[in-house]
Each structure stands twice: as C-alpha cells, then as structure tokens.
Coordinates of C-alpha atoms in Angstrom, one line a residue:
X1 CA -40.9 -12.6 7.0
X2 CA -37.6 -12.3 9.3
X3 CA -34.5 -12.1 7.4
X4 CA -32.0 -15.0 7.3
X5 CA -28.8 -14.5 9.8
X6 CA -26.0 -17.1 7.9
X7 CA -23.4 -17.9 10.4
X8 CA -19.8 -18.7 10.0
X9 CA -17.8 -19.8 12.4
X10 CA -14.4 -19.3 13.6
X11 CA -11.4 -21.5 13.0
X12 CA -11.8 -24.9 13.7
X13 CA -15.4 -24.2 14.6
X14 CA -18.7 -26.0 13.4
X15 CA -22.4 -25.1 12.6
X16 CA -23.3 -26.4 16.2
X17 CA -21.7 -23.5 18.3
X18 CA -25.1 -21.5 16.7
X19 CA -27.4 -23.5 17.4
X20 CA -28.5 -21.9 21.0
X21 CA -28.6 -18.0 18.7
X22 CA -31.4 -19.6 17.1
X23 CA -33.7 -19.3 19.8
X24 CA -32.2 -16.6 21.5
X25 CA -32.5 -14.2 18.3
X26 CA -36.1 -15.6 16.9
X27 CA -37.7 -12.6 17.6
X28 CA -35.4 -10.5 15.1
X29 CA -33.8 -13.1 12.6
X30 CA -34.0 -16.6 11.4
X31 CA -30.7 -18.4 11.9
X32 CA -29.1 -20.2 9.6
X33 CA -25.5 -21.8 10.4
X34 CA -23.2 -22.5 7.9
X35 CA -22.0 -26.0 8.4
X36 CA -17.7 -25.7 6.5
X37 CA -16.2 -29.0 5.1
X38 CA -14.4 -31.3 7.6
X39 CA -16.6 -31.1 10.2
X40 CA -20.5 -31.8 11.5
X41 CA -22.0 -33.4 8.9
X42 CA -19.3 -32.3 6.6
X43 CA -16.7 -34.3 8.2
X44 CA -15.9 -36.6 5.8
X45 CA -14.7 -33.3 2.9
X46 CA -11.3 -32.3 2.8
X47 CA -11.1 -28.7 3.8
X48 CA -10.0 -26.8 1.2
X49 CA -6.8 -25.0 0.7
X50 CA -8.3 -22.0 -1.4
X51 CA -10.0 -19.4 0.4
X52 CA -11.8 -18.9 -3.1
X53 CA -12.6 -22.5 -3.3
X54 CA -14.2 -22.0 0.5
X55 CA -16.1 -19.3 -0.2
X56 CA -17.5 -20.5 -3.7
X57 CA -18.3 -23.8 -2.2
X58 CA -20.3 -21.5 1.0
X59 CA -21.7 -19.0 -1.8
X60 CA -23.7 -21.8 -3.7
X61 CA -24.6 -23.6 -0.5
X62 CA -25.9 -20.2 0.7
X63 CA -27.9 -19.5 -2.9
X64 CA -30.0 -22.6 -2.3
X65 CA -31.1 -21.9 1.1
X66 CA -32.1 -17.7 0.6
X67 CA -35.4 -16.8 0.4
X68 CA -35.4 -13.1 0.4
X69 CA -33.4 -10.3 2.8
X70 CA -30.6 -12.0 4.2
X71 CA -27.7 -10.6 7.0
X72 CA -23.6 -12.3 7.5
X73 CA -22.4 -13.0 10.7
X74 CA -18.7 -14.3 11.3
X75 CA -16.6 -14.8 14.2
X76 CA -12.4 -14.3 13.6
X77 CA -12.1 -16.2 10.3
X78 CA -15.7 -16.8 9.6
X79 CA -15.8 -12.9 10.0
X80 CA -13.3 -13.0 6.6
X81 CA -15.3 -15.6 5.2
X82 CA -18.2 -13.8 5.5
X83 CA -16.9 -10.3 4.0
X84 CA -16.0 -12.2 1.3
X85 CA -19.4 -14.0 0.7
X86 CA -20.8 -10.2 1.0
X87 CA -18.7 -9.9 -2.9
X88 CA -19.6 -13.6 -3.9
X89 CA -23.4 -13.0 -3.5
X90 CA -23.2 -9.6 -4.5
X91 CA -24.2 -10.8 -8.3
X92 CA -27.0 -13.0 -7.4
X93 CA -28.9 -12.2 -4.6
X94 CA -27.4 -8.8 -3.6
X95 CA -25.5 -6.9 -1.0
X96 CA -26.7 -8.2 2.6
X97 CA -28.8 -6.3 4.4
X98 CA -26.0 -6.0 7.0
X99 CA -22.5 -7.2 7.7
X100 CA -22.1 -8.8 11.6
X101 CA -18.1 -9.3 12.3
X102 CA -16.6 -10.3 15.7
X103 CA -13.2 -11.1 16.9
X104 CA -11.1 -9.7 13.9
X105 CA -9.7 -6.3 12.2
X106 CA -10.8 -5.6 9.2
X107 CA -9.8 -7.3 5.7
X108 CA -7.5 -4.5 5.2
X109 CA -5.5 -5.3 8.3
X110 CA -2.6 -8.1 8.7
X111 CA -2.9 -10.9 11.1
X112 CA -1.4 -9.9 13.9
X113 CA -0.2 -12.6 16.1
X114 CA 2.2 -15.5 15.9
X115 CA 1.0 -18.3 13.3
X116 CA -0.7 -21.2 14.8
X117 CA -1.0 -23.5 12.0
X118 CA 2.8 -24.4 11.4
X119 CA 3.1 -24.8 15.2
X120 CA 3.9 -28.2 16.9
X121 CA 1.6 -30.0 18.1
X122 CA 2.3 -29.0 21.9
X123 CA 3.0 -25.1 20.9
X124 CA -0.6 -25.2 19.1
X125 CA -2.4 -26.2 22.1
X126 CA -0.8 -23.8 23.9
X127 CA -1.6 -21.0 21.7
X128 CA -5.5 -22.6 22.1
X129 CA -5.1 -22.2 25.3
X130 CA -4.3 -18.5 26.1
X131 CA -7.5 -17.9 22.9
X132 CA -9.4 -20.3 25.1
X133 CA -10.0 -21.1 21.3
X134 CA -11.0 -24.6 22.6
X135 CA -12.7 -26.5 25.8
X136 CA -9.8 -26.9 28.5
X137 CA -11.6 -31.1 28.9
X138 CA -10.8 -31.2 25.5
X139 CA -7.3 -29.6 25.3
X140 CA -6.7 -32.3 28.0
X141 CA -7.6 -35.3 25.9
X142 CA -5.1 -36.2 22.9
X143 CA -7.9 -38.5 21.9
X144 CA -10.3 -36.2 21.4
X145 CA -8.4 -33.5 20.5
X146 CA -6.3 -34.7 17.3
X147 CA -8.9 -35.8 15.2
X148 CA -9.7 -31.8 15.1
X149 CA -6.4 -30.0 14.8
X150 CA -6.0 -31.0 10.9
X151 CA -9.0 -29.2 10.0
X152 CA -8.4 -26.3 12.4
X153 CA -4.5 -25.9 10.9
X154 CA -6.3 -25.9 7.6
X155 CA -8.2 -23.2 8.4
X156 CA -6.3 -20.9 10.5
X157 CA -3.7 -21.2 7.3
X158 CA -6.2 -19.6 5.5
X159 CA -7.1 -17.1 8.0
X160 CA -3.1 -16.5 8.8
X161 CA -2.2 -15.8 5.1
X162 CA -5.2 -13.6 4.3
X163 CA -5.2 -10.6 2.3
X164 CA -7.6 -8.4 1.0
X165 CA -8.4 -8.7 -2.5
X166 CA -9.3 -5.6 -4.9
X167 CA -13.2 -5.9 -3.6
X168 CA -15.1 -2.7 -4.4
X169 CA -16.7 -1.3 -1.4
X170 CA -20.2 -2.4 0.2
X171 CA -22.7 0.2 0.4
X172 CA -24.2 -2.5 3.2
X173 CA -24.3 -1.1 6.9
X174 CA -21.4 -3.1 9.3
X175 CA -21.4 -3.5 13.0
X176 CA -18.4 -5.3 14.5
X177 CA -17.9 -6.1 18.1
X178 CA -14.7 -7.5 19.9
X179 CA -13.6 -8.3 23.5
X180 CA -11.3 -5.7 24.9
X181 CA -8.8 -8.0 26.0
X182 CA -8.5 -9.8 22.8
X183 CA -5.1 -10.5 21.2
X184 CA -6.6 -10.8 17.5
X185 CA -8.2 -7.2 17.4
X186 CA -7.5 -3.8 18.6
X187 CA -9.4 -0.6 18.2
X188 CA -7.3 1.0 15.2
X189 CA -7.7 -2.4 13.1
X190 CA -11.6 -2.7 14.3
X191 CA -12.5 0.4 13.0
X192 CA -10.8 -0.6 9.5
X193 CA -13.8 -1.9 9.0
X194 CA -15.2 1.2 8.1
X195 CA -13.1 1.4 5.0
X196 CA -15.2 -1.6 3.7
X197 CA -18.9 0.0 3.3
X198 CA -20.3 3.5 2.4
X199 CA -23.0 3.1 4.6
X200 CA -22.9 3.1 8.1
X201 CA -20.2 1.1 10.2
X202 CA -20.8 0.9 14.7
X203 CA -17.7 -0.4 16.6
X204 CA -18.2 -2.0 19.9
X205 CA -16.0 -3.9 22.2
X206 CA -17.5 -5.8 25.7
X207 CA -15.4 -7.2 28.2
X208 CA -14.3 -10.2 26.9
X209 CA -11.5 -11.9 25.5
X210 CA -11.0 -13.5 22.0
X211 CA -13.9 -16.2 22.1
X212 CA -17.5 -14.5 22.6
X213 CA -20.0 -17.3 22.1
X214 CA -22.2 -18.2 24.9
X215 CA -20.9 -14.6 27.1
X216 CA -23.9 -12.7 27.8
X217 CA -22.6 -9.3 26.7
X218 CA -22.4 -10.9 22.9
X219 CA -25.8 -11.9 23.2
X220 CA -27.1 -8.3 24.4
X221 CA -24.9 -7.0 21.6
X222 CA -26.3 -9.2 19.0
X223 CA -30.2 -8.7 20.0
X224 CA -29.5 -5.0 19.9
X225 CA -28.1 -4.5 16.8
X226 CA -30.6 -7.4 15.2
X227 CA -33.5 -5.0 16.7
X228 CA -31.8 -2.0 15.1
X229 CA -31.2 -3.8 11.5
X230 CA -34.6 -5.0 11.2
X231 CA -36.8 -2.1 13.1
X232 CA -39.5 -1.5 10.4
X233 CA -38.6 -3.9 8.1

C-alpha cells in the first residue's frame, strides 16, 4: 500500500489547492489534504488563536484517517504546522516516514519580513500582491476578497509570532524546496532545516517565487523526491 502524503497548506490556504497532486502523484503516494478550520468545509469554525490548539485539533483529525506509513507536506506556514505535527504524532503513530517543507526557513529561523496580519486592509493586499499570495481577480474584488482576510490574519499571526519550541530532533529524513526569488526563505535559513533531523536533510530551490503550487518545477520536485522516499518500500 502507498503511503499517505497529509497536506497543509499555506496561510490563508484550503484543502482544495491539493486536490490536482492527487492525481499527479498516485503513482508514489496517496494524498490526503488537510482541510484547517475557517475554511472549505470548515468554514463555519473559528480559527484558532493557539498554534497548539491548531495542531492538536490537525493531530487527532490526522489519527483517524492513518492507516499505516504516512509522509508531511507544508507549504510556508503549513510547512510549520507540519514540523510540528511530526512531534504531535510522534507518540502515536510515529515519526513520518519523511518531512516535505516548501516556502519557509526552518523552525529555528525568525520570520523574516514585515508582518502582514496587523496591516491595513489596503497595505495587506499589497503585501498579497508582491507574494502573489492570492489570485490578482480576486485581489480585485472587495467582495470576494474580505470574507477571507479574517481567517488569513489569523493565520499568518500564528505563522508571524512563531518560535520554535524545545522539540527533540527527528531522526525522519527532510527535503525542503523554495523558489529562488522568494522573500520568505533564503539559502542559510533553508538549510536550518537540517538542524531538525539526524537523518538525511536535501535542499533545493527552482525558479520560482514564494507561491509554488501548480508551477511545473514543484511538481518535478515533488514526483522526484516521492520516487526517492518510497523506492522499495
């Protein structure tokens, strides 16, 4: 049986930005997105303002659904989130088979650009903007647009105010993969990463900028290393 690839997704993100991996990968993993509170078919929960009382919520949801070998994937903050749901299912079902982070320095490392989740409304969506951290047609339309910045402020709070807690080290392997023109990572803070695991940890960056989803050098990146994790398995 494949192993199970839980997703997390980045700031303001839902399950749905997965939903094309799950073909595109089902020769090396079985998808699973991870659908956070306030949005999809969450949208009716509060987001929390805990990072513990995310991840505890994500770790139980997670339990339910593993049958066996499973890998973490996370983009910018859903790469924190799932780091830290590496620890939280540590006790019950064991270290993943593999840690997947894209689009953020390791747990070790500060965030490193200007807060967006105190920002005005106007200085928020123009942050957005230069991340292209949301559809221009949508940046465009107040109306469609609002109803999604409350959950997106709540997380990037979380994401902004981060810091490493006194986790013992995985002995999982780690890849992590970043666009080279993105203003959330650089290549110091990327290989932070290695600090997390005793096993091994691969740093890659592709010519991209902060969002990676859809852009066909992710995709090669992620078949690859999916290939790699589970030769022989």
């Amino acid at each position: 049986m494949l192993p199970q690839l839980f997703c997390l997704p980045h700031a303001g993100g839902s399950s749905a930005g997965f939903a094309p991996l799950s073909r595109r990968v089902a020769a090396h993993a079985r998808v699973r997105p991870v659908e956070l509170p306030g949005r999809g078919t969450r949208w009716d929960e509060p987001p929390p303002d805990r990072l513990a009382t995310l991840v505890a919520d994500l770790a139980r949801r997670i339990r339910a659904e593993a049958d066996g070998p499973y890998m973490l994937y996370g983009h910018s903050f859903g790469a924190l989130l799932a780091y830290e749901l590496a620890h939280a299912l540590r006790p019950s079902l064991g270290e993943p088979t593999a840690l997947l982070v894209s689009g953020r320095n390791g747990p070790g490392v500060a965030h490193p650009a200007i807060p967006l989740h105190g920002l005005p409304r106007d200085r928020l969506l123009e942050q957005l903007r230069k991340l292209d951290g949301m559809p221009t047609a949508l940046l465009d339309k107040p109306d469609l647009i609002d109803p999604f910045l409350p959950v997106l402020r709540a997380d990037a709070r979380l994401a902004e105010l981060y810091r490493r807690g006194r986790h013992p080290v995985l002995s999982c392997r780690v890849r992590v993969l970043a666009g080279e023109s993105d203003p959330l990572a650089d290549p110091a803070g990327l290989h932070r990463w290695s600090e997390e695991t005793t096993a091994d940890c691969a740093v890659e960056t592709i010519p991209a900028g902060h969002m990676l989803a859809g852009h066909p050098a992710f995709l090669a990146w992620l078949r690859r290393t999916l290939n790699e994790l589970t030769a022989g398995a």
